Coordinates of C-alpha atoms and ligand atoms in Angstrom, one line a residue:
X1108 CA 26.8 11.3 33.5
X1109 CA 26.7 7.7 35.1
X1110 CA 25.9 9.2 38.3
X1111 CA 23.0 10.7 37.2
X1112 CA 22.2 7.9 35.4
X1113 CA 22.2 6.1 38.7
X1114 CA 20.5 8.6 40.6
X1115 CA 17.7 8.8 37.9
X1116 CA 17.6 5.4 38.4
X1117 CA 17.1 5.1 41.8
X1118 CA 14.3 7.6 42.1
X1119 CA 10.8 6.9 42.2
X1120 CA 8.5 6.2 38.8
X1121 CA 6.3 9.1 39.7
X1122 CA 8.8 11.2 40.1
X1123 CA 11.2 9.8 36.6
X1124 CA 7.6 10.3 35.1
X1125 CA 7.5 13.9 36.1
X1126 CA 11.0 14.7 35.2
X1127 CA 11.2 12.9 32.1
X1128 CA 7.7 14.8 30.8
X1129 CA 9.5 18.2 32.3
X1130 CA 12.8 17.7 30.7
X1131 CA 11.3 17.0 27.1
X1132 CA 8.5 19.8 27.3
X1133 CA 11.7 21.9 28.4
X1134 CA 13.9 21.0 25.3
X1135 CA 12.0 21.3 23.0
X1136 CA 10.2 24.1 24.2
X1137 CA 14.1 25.6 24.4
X1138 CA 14.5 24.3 20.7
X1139 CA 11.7 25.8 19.4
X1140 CA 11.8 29.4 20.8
X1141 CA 15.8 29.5 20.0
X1142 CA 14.9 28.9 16.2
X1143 CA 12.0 31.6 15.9
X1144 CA 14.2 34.2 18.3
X1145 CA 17.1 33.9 15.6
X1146 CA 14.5 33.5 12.6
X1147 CA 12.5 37.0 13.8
X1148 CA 15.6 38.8 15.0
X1149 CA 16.8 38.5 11.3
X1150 CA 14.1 39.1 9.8
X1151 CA 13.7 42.6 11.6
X1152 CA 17.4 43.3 11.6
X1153 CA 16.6 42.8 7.6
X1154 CA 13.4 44.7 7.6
X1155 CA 15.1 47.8 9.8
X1156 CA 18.1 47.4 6.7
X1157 CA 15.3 48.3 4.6
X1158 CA 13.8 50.6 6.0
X1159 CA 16.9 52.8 6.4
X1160 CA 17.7 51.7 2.2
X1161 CA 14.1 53.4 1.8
X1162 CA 14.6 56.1 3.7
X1163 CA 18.2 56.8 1.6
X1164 CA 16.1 56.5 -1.6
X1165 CA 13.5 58.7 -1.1
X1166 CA 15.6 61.5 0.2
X1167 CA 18.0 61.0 -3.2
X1168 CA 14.7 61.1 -4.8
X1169 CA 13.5 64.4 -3.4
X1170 CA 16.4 65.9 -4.0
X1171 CA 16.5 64.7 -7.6
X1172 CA 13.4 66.5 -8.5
X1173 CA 14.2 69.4 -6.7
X1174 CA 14.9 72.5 -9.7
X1175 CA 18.3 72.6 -11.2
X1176 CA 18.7 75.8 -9.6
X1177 CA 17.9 74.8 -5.6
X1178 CA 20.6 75.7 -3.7
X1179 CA 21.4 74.2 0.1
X1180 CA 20.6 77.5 1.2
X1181 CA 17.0 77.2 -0.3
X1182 CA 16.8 73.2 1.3
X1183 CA 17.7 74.9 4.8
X1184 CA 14.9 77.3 4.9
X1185 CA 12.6 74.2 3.9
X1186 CA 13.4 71.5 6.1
X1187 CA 9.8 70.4 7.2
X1188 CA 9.7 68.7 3.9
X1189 CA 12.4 67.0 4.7
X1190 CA 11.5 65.7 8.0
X1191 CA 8.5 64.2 7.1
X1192 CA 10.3 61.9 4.8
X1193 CA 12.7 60.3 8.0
X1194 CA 10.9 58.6 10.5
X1195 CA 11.3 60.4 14.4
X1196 CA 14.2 58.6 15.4
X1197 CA 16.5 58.5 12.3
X1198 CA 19.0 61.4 11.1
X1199 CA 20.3 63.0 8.0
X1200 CA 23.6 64.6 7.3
X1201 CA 25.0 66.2 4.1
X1202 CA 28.5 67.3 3.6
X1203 CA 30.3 68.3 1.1
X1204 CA 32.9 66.3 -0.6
X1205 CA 36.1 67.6 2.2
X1206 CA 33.8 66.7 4.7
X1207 CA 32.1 69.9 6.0
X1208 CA 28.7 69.7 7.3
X1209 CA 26.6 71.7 5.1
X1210 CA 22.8 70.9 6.6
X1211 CA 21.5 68.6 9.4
X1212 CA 18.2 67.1 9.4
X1213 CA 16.5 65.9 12.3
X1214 CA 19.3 66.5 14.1
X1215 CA 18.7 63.9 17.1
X1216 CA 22.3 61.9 17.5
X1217 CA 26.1 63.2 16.7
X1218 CA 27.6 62.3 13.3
X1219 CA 28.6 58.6 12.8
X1220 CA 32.0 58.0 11.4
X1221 CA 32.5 57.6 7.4
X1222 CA 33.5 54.8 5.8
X1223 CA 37.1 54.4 5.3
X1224 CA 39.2 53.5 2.2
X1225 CA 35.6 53.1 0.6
X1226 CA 34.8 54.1 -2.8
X1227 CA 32.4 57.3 -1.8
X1228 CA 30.5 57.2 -5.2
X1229 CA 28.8 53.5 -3.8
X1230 CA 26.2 53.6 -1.3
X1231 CA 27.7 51.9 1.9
X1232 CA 26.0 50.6 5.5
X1233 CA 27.7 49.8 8.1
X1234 CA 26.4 49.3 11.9
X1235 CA 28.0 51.1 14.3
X1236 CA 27.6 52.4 17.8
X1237 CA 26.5 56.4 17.9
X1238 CA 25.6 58.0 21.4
X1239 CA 25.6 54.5 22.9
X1240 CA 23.1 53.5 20.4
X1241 CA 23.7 50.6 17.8
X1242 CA 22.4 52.2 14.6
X1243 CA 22.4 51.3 10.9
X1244 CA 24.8 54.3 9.2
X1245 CA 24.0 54.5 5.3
X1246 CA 26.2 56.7 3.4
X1247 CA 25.3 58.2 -0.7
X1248 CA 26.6 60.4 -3.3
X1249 CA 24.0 63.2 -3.6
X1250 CA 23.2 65.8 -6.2
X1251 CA 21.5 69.0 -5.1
X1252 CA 20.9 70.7 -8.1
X1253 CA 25.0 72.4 -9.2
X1254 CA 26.2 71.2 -5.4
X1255 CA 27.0 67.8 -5.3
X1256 CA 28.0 65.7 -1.5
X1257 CA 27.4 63.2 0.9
X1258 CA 24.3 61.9 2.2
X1259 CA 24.7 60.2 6.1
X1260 CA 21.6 58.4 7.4
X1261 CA 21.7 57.2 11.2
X1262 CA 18.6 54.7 12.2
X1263 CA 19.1 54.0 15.4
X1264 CA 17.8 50.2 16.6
X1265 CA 16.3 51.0 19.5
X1266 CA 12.8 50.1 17.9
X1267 CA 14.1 46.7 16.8
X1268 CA 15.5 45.9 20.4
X1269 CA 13.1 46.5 22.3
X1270 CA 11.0 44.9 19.9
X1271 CA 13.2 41.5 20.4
X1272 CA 13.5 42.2 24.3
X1273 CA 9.7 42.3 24.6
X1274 CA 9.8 38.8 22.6
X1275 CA 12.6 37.2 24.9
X1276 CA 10.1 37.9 28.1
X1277 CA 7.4 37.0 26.6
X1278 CA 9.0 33.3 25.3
X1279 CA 10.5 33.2 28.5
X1280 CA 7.1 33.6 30.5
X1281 CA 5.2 31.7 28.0
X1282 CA 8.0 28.9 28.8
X1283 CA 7.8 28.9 32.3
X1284 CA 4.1 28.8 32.1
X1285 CA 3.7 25.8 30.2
X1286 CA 6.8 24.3 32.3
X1287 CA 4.8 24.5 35.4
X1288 CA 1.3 23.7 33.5
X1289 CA 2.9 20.7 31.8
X1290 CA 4.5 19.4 35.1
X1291 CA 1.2 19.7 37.2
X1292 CA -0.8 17.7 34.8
X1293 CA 2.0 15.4 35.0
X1294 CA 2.4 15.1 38.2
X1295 CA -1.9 14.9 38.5
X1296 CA -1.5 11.8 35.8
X1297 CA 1.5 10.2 37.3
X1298 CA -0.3 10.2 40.4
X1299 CA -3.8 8.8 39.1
X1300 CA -1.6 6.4 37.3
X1301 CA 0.5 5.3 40.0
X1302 CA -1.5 4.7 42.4
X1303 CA -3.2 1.0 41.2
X1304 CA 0.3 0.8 41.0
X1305 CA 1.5 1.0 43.9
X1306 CA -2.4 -0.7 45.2
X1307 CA -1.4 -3.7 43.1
X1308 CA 2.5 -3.9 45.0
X1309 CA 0.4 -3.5 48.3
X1310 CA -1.6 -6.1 47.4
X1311 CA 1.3 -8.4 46.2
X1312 CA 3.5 -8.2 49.6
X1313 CA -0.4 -8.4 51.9
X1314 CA -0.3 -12.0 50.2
X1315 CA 3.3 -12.6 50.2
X1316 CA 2.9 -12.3 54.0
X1317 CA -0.5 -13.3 54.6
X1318 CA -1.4 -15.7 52.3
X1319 CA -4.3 -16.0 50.1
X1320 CA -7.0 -14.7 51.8
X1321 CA -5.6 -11.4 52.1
X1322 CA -7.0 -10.1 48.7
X1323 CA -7.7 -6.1 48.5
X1324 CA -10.1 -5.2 46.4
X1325 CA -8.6 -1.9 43.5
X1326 CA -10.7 0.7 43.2
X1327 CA -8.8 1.5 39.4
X1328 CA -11.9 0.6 37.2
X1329 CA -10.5 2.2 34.0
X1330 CA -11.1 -0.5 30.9
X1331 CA -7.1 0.2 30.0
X1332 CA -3.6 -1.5 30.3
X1333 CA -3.3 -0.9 34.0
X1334 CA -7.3 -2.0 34.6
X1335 CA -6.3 -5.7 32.6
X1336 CA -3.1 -5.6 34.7
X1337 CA -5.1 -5.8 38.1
X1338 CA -7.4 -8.1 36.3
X1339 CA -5.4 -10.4 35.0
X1340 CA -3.5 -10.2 38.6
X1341 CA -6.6 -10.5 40.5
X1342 CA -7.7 -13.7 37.9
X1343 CA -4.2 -15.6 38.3
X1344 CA -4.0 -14.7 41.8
X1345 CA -7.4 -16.9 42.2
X1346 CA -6.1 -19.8 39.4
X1347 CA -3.2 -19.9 42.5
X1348 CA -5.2 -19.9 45.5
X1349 CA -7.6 -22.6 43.6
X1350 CA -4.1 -24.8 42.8
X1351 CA -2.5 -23.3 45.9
X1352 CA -5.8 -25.3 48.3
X1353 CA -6.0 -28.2 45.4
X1354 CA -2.5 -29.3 45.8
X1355 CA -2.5 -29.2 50.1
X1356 CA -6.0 -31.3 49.6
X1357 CA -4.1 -33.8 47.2
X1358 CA -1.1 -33.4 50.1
X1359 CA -3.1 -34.3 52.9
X1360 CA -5.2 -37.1 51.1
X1361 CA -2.3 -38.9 49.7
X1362 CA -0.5 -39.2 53.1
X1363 CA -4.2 -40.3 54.7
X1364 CA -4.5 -42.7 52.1
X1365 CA -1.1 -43.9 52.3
X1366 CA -1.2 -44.1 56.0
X1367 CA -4.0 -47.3 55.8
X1368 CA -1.9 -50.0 53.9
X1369 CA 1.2 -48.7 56.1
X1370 CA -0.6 -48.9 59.0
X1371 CA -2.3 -52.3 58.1
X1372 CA 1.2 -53.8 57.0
X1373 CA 2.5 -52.6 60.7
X1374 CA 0.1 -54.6 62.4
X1375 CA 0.4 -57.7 60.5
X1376 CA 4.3 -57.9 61.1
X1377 CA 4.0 -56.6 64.5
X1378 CA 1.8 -59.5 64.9
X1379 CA 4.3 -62.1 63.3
X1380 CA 7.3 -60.4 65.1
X1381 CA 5.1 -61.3 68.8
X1382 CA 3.6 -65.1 67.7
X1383 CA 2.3 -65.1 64.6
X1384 CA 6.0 -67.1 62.9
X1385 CA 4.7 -70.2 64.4
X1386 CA 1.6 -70.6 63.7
X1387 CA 1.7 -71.3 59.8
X1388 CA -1.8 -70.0 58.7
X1389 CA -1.3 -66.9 60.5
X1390 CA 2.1 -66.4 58.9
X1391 CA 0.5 -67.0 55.5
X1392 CA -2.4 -64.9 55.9
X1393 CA -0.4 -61.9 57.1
X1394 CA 2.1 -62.3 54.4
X1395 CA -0.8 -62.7 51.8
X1396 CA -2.5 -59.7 52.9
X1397 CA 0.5 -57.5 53.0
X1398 CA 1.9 -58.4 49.7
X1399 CA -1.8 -56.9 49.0
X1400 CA -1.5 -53.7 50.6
X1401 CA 1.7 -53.2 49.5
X1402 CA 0.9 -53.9 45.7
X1403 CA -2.4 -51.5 46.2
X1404 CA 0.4 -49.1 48.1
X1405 CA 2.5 -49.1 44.8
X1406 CA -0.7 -48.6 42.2
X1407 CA -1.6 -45.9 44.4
X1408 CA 1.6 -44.6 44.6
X1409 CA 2.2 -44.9 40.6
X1410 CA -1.6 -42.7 39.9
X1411 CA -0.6 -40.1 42.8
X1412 CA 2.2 -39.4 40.7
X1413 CA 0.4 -39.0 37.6
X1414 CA -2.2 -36.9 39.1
X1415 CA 1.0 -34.8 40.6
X1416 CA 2.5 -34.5 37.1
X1417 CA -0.8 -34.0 35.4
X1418 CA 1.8 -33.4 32.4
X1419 CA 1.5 -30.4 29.5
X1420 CA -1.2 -31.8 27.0
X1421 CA -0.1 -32.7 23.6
X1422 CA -2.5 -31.4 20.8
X1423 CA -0.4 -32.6 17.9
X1424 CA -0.5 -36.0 18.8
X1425 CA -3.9 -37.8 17.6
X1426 CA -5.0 -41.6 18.5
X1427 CA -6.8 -44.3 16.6
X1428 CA -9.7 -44.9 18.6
X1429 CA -10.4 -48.4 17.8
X1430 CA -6.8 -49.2 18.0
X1431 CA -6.7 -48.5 21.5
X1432 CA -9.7 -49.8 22.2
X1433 CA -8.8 -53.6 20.7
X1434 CA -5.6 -53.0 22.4
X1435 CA -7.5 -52.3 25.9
X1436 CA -10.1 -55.7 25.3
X1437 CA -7.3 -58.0 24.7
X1438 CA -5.3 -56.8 28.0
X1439 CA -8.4 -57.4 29.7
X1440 CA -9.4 -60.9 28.3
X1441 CA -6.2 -62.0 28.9
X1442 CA -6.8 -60.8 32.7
X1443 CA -10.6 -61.7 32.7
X1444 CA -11.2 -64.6 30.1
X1445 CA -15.0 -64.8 31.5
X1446 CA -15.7 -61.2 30.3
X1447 CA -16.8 -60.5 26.9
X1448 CA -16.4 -57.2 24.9
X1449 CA -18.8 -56.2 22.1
X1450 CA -18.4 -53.4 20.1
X1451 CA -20.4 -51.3 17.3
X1452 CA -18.8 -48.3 15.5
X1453 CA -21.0 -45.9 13.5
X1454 CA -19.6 -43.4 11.0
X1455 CA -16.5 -43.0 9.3
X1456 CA -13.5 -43.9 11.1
X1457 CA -11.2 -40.9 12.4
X1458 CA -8.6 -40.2 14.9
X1459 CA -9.1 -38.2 18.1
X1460 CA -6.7 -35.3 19.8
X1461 CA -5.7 -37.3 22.3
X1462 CA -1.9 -39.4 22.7
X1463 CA -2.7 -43.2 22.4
X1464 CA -1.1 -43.6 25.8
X1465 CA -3.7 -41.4 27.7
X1466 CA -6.2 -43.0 25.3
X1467 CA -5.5 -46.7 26.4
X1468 CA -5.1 -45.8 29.9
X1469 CA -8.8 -44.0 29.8
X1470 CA -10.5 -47.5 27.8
X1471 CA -8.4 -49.3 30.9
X1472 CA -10.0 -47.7 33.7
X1473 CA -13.5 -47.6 32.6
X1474 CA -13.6 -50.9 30.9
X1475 CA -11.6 -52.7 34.1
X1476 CA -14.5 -51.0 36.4
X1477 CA -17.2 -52.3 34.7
X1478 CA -15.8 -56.1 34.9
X1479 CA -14.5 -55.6 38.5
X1480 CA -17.7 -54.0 40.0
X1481 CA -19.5 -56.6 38.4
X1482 CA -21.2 -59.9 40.1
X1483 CA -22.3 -61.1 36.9
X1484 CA -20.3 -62.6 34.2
X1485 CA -19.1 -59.2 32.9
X1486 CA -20.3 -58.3 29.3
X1487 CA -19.0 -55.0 28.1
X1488 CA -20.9 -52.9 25.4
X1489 CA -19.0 -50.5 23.8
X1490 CA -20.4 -47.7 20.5
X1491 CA -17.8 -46.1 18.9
X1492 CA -19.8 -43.1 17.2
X1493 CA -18.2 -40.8 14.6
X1494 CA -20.2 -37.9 14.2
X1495 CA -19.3 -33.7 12.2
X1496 CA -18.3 -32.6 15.3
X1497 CA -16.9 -35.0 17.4
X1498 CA -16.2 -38.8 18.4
X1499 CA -18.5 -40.5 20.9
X1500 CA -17.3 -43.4 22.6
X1501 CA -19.8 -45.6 25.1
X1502 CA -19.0 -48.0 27.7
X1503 CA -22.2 -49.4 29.1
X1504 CA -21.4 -52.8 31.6
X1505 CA -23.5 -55.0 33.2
X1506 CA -22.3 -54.3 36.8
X1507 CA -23.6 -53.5 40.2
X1508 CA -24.0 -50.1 39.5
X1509 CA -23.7 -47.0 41.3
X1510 CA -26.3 -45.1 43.2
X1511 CA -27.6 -41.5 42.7
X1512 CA -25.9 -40.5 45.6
X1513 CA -22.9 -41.1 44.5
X1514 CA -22.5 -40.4 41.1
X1515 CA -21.4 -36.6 41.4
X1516 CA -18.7 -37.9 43.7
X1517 CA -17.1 -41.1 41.4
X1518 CA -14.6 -38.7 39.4
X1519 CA -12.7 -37.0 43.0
X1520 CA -9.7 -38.0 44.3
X1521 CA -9.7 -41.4 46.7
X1522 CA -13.5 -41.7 46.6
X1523 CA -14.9 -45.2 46.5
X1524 CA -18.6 -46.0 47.5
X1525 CA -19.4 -48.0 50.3
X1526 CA -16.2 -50.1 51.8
X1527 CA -18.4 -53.7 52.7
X1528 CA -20.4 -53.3 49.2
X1529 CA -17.3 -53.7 47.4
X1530 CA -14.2 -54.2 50.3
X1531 CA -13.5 -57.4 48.3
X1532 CA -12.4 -55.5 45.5
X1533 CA -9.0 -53.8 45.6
X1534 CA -9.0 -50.2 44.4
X1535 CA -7.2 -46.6 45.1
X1536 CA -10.2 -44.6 44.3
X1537 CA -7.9 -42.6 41.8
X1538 CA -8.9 -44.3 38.4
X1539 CA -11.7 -42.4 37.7
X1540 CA -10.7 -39.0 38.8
X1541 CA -7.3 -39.7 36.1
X1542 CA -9.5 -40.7 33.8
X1543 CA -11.5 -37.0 34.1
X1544 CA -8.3 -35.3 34.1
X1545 CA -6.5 -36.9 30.6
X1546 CA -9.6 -36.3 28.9
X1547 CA -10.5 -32.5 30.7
X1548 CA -6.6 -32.1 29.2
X1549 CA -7.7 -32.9 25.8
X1550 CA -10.7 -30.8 26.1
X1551 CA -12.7 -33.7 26.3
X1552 CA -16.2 -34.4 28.4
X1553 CA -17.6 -37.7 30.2
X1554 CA -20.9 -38.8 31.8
X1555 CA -21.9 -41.4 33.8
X1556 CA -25.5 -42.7 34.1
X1557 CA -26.1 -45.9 36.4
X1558 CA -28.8 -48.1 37.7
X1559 CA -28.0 -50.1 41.1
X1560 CA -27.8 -54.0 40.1
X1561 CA -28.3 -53.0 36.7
X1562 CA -25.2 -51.2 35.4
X1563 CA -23.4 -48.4 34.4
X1564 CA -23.1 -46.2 31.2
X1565 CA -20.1 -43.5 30.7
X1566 CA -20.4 -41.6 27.6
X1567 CA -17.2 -39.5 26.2
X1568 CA -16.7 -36.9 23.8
X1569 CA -13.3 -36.5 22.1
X1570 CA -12.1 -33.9 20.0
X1571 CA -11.5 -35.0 16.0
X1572 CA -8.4 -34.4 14.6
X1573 CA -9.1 -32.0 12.0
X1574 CA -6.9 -33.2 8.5
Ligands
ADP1954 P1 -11.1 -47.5 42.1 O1 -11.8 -48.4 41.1 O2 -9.6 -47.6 42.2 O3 -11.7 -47.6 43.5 P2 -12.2 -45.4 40.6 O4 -11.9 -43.9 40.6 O5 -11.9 -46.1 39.3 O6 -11.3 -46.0 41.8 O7 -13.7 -45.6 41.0 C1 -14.2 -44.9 42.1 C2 -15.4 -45.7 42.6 O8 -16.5 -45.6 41.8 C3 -15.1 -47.1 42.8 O9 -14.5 -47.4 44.1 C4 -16.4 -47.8 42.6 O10 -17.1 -47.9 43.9 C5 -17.2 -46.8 41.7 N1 -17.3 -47.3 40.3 C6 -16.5 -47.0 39.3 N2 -16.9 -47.5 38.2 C7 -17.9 -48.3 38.5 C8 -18.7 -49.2 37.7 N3 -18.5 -49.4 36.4 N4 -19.7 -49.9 38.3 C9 -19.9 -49.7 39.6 N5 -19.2 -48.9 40.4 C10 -18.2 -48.2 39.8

């Protein structure tokens, strides 16, 4: 039985398909003819009993209202009478009480055997064998006007058995018929089934060894299971390739960026290594400016892993919005004491589905950009707006703005406008695209409108944490 487990096992779908739609068609199919063969083979054996009873009765009837004075003598010369009551194949005996045959009706098969140690004044019937034949044998006390004997019926069963023969072939044709009907439109299904199937397997080992851009098109257009299979397939199998190119972009950038400071760090000790030690300013200068890179080098270092993370969102946490703000404007005065922060909330105050952290860090990079890229003494505008739907928080500075050009570009990875407009200020060119990524995490939006030498606005939406 384990073997055939295992074999079963190891054989194809289509073909386990096949054999497991064959096997239960055949059972049951087997079940079902089994019951109705024994149900109608008793119900004719029953109905052939009967008909031999019958037959017994109305013979004892005839002879019952025959005259008192009918001999056997006069029965003899009047069979036809008789005959038309037994059907062509039965037989009807009388003897007399020692046994003797006294008149034969029908006479068609050899005398059955009586029953023994029976009471002979009961009717009896047994089924016994005569000339090769099974046959129903009934046996009754007759009364022929003064003479009075026994009565032997033989109905053969040839009727009934070839009656249940002609039922076996036809169940077993029928069976084999539907066998090999049920079989072929499972084996036409199987295949129709099985082949996106086996498309979608194709498909997975053409990009296991061929990468990404090997993507087959499935021709299985059916809206069902197997047609969301191969789109869902098909879907996550782009999601991948789009993370898949996203991630060797963020590879390649991250060592290019890293490679500057490392690079600019190399020369400046190379330098002090050759001359530089004695010469104090240079000495200074270099150490100055690679305490600088390397400080930029470990900022960067610290967002590149953030942006690596990019860490499950958590929707049951919810932040105080003006909480992190004042937390944010009193880091920043502390860092900036010439910049000023004003701030105007409208609406009812309400907390937003966001962590406090990612909030904070969010105020941080926007607010520290507007003071930073800023040649004025930095004021900072912020609204605070409450509304059914959702929180709206601006940040509008009085910096050097951005140009047209490069607005769509602020929020990517390591993009920073024009390296002599604003070389004197240290930055990664990561802030920003962070900042899109928390709040794109909590389902969040931000815009950015900007004026060169005049400012810059950025205008989120958060979601409000619904009580
Ligand atoms: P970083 O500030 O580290 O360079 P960001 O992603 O925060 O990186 O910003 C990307 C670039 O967008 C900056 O280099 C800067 O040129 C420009 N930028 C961002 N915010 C402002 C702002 N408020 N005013 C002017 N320029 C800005």
């Amino acid at each position: 039985m384990k073997r055939l487990e295992e074999r079963f096992l190891k054989t194809s779908l289509k073909s386990k398909w096949i054999l497991a739609v064959g096997a239960t068609i055949f059972i049951s199919y087997a079940i079902i003819s089994v019951v109705l063969y024994i149900a109608l083979q008793t119900w004719l054996l029953n109905n052939e009993e009967k008909n031999a009873v019958r037959t017994v009765d109305d013979m004892t009837s005839f002879f019952y209202a025959q005259e008192r004075s009918v001999t056997i003598q006069n029965l003899q010369n009047n069979s036809a009478l008789m005959k038309a009551i037994l059907t062509q194949e039965q037989t009807v005996r009388i003897f007399n009480l020692d046994g003797i045959e006294v008149i034969s009706i029908n006479d068609i098969t050899s005398v059955a055997d009586f029953p023994k140690n029976e009471d002979i004044t009961k009717t009896s019937i047994s089924e016994q064998t005569v000339d090769g034949k099974d046959s129903f044998v009934v046996h009754q006390l007759v009364q022929i006007g003064p003479f009075q004997g026994i009565m032997q019926l033989i109905h053969p069963l040839t009727t009934f058995h070839s009656m249940m023969k002609y039922i076996l072939t036809t169940i077993i044709i029928v069976g084999v018929g539907a066998l090999f009907f049920s079989v072929s439109i499972s084996y036409y299904l199987a295949n129709l089934l099985m082949k996106p199937l086996v498309q979608l397997r194709d498909a997975m080992n053409l990009v296991r060894n061929d990468g990404f851009m090997a993507q087959p098109e499935f021709q299985y257009k059916a809206d069902d299971e197997i047609g969301d299979l191969l789109h869902m397939y098909k879907t996550l199998m782009n999601e991948l390739e789009i993370a898949f190119t996203k991630q060797q972009q963020f590879v390649a950038d991250a060592s290019h960026e890293l490679r500057t400071p490392i690079q600019v760090i190399e020369g400046h000790l190379s330098l002090l290594s050759r001359w530089g030690k004695n010469d104090p300013q240079v000495l200074e200068e270099s150490l100055h400016t690679s305490l600088a890179e390397i400080t930029r080098m470990k900022k960067m270092i610290e967002e590149l892993l953030q942006l690596a993370r990019n860490e499950e969102a958590d929707e049951s946490k919810s932040a105080d919005v003006e909480v992190a703000y004042n937390q944010v404007s009193k880091e920043l005065k502390q860092l900036y004491p010439n910049a000023s922060f004003e701030l105007t909330v409208i609406g009812q105050r309400e907390h937003a589905v966001i962590t406090e952290h990612a909030l904070t860090q969010i105020f941080r990079n926007i607010m520290s950009n507007g003071i930073r890229y800023n040649l004025n003494e930095p004021i900072l505008q912020t609204t605070i707006q409450y509304t059914e739907s959702a929180i709206f928080v601006t940040i509008e500075d009085n910096g050097i703005g951005i140009a047209q050009e490069h607005l769509p570009h602020i929020f990517d990875r390591f993009y920073r406008i024009d390296a002599s407009r604003t070389n004197a200020i240290s930055g990664t060119g990561l802030g920003l695209s962070i900042t899109k990524m928390l709040l794109e995490k909590y389902h969040g939006e931000i815009n950015v409108e900007s004026m060169l030498n005049s400012g810059t606005v950025f205008v989120m939406k958060l979601y409000k944490k619904i009580e």
